[in-house]
Coordinates of C-alpha atoms in Angstrom, one line a residue:
M11 CA 0.0 0.0 0.0
A12 CA 1.4 3.4 -0.9
D13 CA 2.3 5.9 1.8
N14 CA 0.0 8.9 1.5
N15 CA 2.2 11.1 3.7
P16 CA 2.6 14.4 1.8
W17 CA 6.1 14.8 3.2
Q18 CA 7.4 11.5 1.8
S19 CA 9.4 13.4 -0.8
N20 CA 11.1 15.9 1.5
H21 CA 14.4 14.1 0.9
L22 CA 14.2 15.1 -2.7
W23 CA 14.2 18.8 -1.8
E24 CA 16.4 19.0 1.3
E25 CA 18.5 21.9 0.2
E26 CA 15.5 23.9 -1.1
L27 CA 13.4 23.3 2.0
G28 CA 16.4 24.4 4.0
L29 CA 16.5 27.7 2.2
L30 CA 12.7 28.2 2.8
R31 CA 13.3 27.3 6.5
E32 CA 16.0 30.0 6.8
I33 CA 13.7 32.6 5.3
I34 CA 10.8 31.6 7.6
Q35 CA 13.1 31.8 10.6
K36 CA 13.6 35.5 10.0
T37 CA 9.9 36.0 11.0
E38 CA 8.1 35.7 14.3
L39 CA 6.6 32.3 13.4
T40 CA 7.2 29.3 15.6
E41 CA 8.1 26.0 14.0
T42 CA 6.2 22.9 15.0
K43 CA 5.7 19.4 13.7
K44 CA 2.2 18.5 12.7
W45 CA 1.0 15.6 10.6
G46 CA 4.6 14.5 10.0
G47 CA 5.7 17.9 8.6
E48 CA 6.9 21.4 9.3
V49 CA 4.2 23.8 10.2
Y50 CA 4.7 27.4 11.3
T51 CA 2.3 29.0 13.8
I52 CA 1.6 32.3 15.6
N53 CA -0.3 32.2 18.9
N54 CA -0.8 28.5 18.2
K55 CA -2.6 29.1 15.0
N56 CA -1.4 27.5 11.8
V57 CA -0.1 30.1 9.3
L58 CA 2.0 28.1 6.8
G59 CA 3.8 24.9 6.2
I60 CA 6.5 23.7 3.9
G61 CA 7.1 20.3 2.2
G62 CA 8.4 18.4 -0.7
F63 CA 6.4 16.4 -3.2
K64 CA 7.6 14.3 -6.2
N65 CA 7.6 17.2 -8.7
F66 CA 7.8 20.3 -6.6
F67 CA 8.4 21.7 -3.1
T68 CA 6.0 24.1 -1.6
I69 CA 4.9 26.7 1.0
W70 CA 1.2 26.5 1.8
F71 CA -0.7 29.1 3.6
W72 CA -3.6 27.9 5.7
N73 CA -5.6 31.0 5.0
G74 CA -3.9 31.9 1.7
V75 CA -7.3 32.8 0.1
F76 CA -7.0 36.1 2.0
L77 CA -3.5 36.9 0.5
K78 CA -3.5 39.6 -2.2
D79 CA -1.3 37.4 -4.4
E80 CA 0.0 40.3 -6.5
A81 CA 2.7 38.1 -8.0
K82 CA 0.0 35.5 -9.0
V83 CA 2.0 32.6 -7.5
L84 CA -0.6 30.9 -5.4
V85 CA -2.7 27.9 -6.5
N86 CA -5.6 26.0 -4.9
A87 CA -4.3 22.5 -4.7
N88 CA -7.7 20.9 -4.6
E89 CA -10.2 23.1 -6.5
G90 CA -13.7 22.8 -5.3
V91 CA -12.7 21.1 -2.0
T92 CA -10.1 23.4 -0.4
K93 CA -11.6 26.6 0.8
G94 CA -8.8 28.6 2.4
L95 CA -5.5 26.8 1.8
R96 CA -3.2 28.0 -1.0
Q97 CA 0.1 26.7 -2.2
W98 CA 3.1 28.4 -3.7
R99 CA 4.9 25.7 -5.7
F100 CA 8.6 25.7 -6.7
T101 CA 10.5 23.4 -9.0
S102 CA 14.0 24.8 -8.5
K103 CA 15.9 26.7 -5.8
D104 CA 16.4 29.4 -8.4
E105 CA 12.7 30.3 -8.0
I106 CA 13.2 31.2 -4.4
N107 CA 12.8 35.0 -4.1
E108 CA 13.5 35.8 -0.4
K109 CA 12.0 39.3 -0.5
L110 CA 8.8 38.2 -2.2
I111 CA 8.4 35.2 0.1
L112 CA 8.9 37.4 3.2
H113 CA 6.3 39.8 1.8
Y114 CA 3.7 36.9 1.5
I115 CA 4.6 35.5 4.9
T116 CA 4.3 39.0 6.6
E117 CA 0.9 39.4 5.0
A118 CA -0.2 35.9 6.2
I119 CA 0.9 36.8 9.7
E120 CA -1.0 40.0 9.7
N121 CA -4.1 38.3 8.3
E122 CA -3.9 35.7 11.1
K123 CA -3.5 38.4 13.8
A124 CA -6.6 40.2 12.2
G125 CA -8.5 36.9 12.6
L126 CA -9.1 36.3 8.9
S127 CA -9.9 32.7 8.4
I128 CA -12.4 30.4 6.7
K129 CA -14.8 29.0 9.3
P130 CA -15.9 25.4 8.6
E131 CA -19.5 25.3 7.4
K132 CA -21.9 24.1 10.0
K133 CA -23.9 21.3 8.7
E134 CA -27.5 21.1 9.8
A135 CA -28.1 18.0 12.0
M136 CA -30.1 15.3 10.2
K137 CA -33.6 14.9 11.3
C138 CA -35.5 11.7 11.9
D139 CA -39.3 11.8 12.4
Y140 CA -39.3 8.4 14.1
F141 CA -36.7 9.6 16.7
D142 CA -38.5 13.0 17.0
N143 CA -41.8 11.2 17.8
K144 CA -40.1 8.9 20.4
L145 CA -38.6 12.0 22.2
N146 CA -41.9 13.9 22.1
C147 CA -43.8 10.9 23.6
D148 CA -41.4 10.3 26.5
K149 CA -40.8 13.4 28.7
D150 CA -38.0 11.7 30.7
L151 CA -36.2 10.7 27.6
K152 CA -36.6 14.1 26.0
N153 CA -35.3 15.8 29.2
A154 CA -32.3 13.4 29.4
F155 CA -31.6 14.0 25.7
E156 CA -31.6 17.8 26.1
K157 CA -28.9 17.6 28.7
F158 CA -26.4 16.4 26.0
S159 CA -24.2 19.0 24.3
P160 CA -25.4 20.0 20.8
Y161 CA -22.5 17.9 19.3
K162 CA -23.6 14.7 21.1
Q163 CA -27.3 15.4 20.2
K164 CA -26.2 15.7 16.6
E165 CA -24.5 12.3 16.8
F166 CA -27.7 10.6 18.0
W167 CA -29.8 12.4 15.3
E168 CA -27.5 11.3 12.5
Y169 CA -27.3 7.7 13.9
M170 CA -31.1 7.6 13.7
A171 CA -31.5 9.5 10.5
T172 CA -29.2 7.2 8.5
A173 CA -31.3 4.2 9.3
K174 CA -33.3 3.5 6.1
Q175 CA -35.7 0.7 7.2
E176 CA -38.3 1.0 10.0
K177 CA -36.9 -2.2 11.7
T178 CA -33.4 -0.7 11.7
K179 CA -34.8 2.5 13.3
E180 CA -36.5 0.4 16.0
T181 CA -33.3 -1.5 16.7
R182 CA -31.2 1.6 16.9
F183 CA -33.7 3.3 19.1
E184 CA -33.7 0.4 21.5
K185 CA -29.9 0.6 21.6
I186 CA -29.7 4.3 22.3
K187 CA -32.7 4.8 24.7
P188 CA -30.9 3.4 27.8
M189 CA -27.7 5.3 26.8
I190 CA -29.6 8.6 26.7
L191 CA -31.3 7.9 30.0
E192 CA -27.9 7.0 31.6
N193 CA -26.3 10.2 30.0
I194 CA -23.9 8.1 27.9
G195 CA -23.1 9.7 24.5
L196 CA -23.3 7.6 21.4
N197 CA -19.5 7.7 20.9
D198 CA -18.3 8.2 24.5
K199 CA -16.6 4.8 24.6
Y200 CA -14.2 6.1 21.8
R201 CA -13.4 9.3 23.6
K202 CA -10.7 9.6 26.3

């Protein structure tokens, strides 16, 4: 099975990534390791990362969508999926322009300090008439359910709403009813 680690090709670009690292170290960003790669933060917020791929090495900006990109160097690596992240790709160390890179990094830092970011879209919780009826018919169950955080309530709603057949809904409800009454979240056993 192939390794999907995006940093698997860093060894191909050691010198080039070293040059980017030297430039970034001239800023107020803090270097950390996340997801197996180098990420640079300010106030514990991700600002940028660097890494090597098979055909290029890159700086990506977490909220690059807010950068002015006057030099037109940024790309959306996953059009239609990626909202805020933008990459600056290089194929040679000759393409590294320290002054321009520092300009982009400085703008990214200022944007982060200003709180510019793409907020994840909140998905509406799925609804299930069967579950809704059961809650409305049992006052104790409804009161117990309402004590859960919205996040845990959403997990129960989705668990019930994804059941297609009536028998599956009944089986799932019988499973979760005692959990709700005992204040046990659907996925609590997986949380530490």
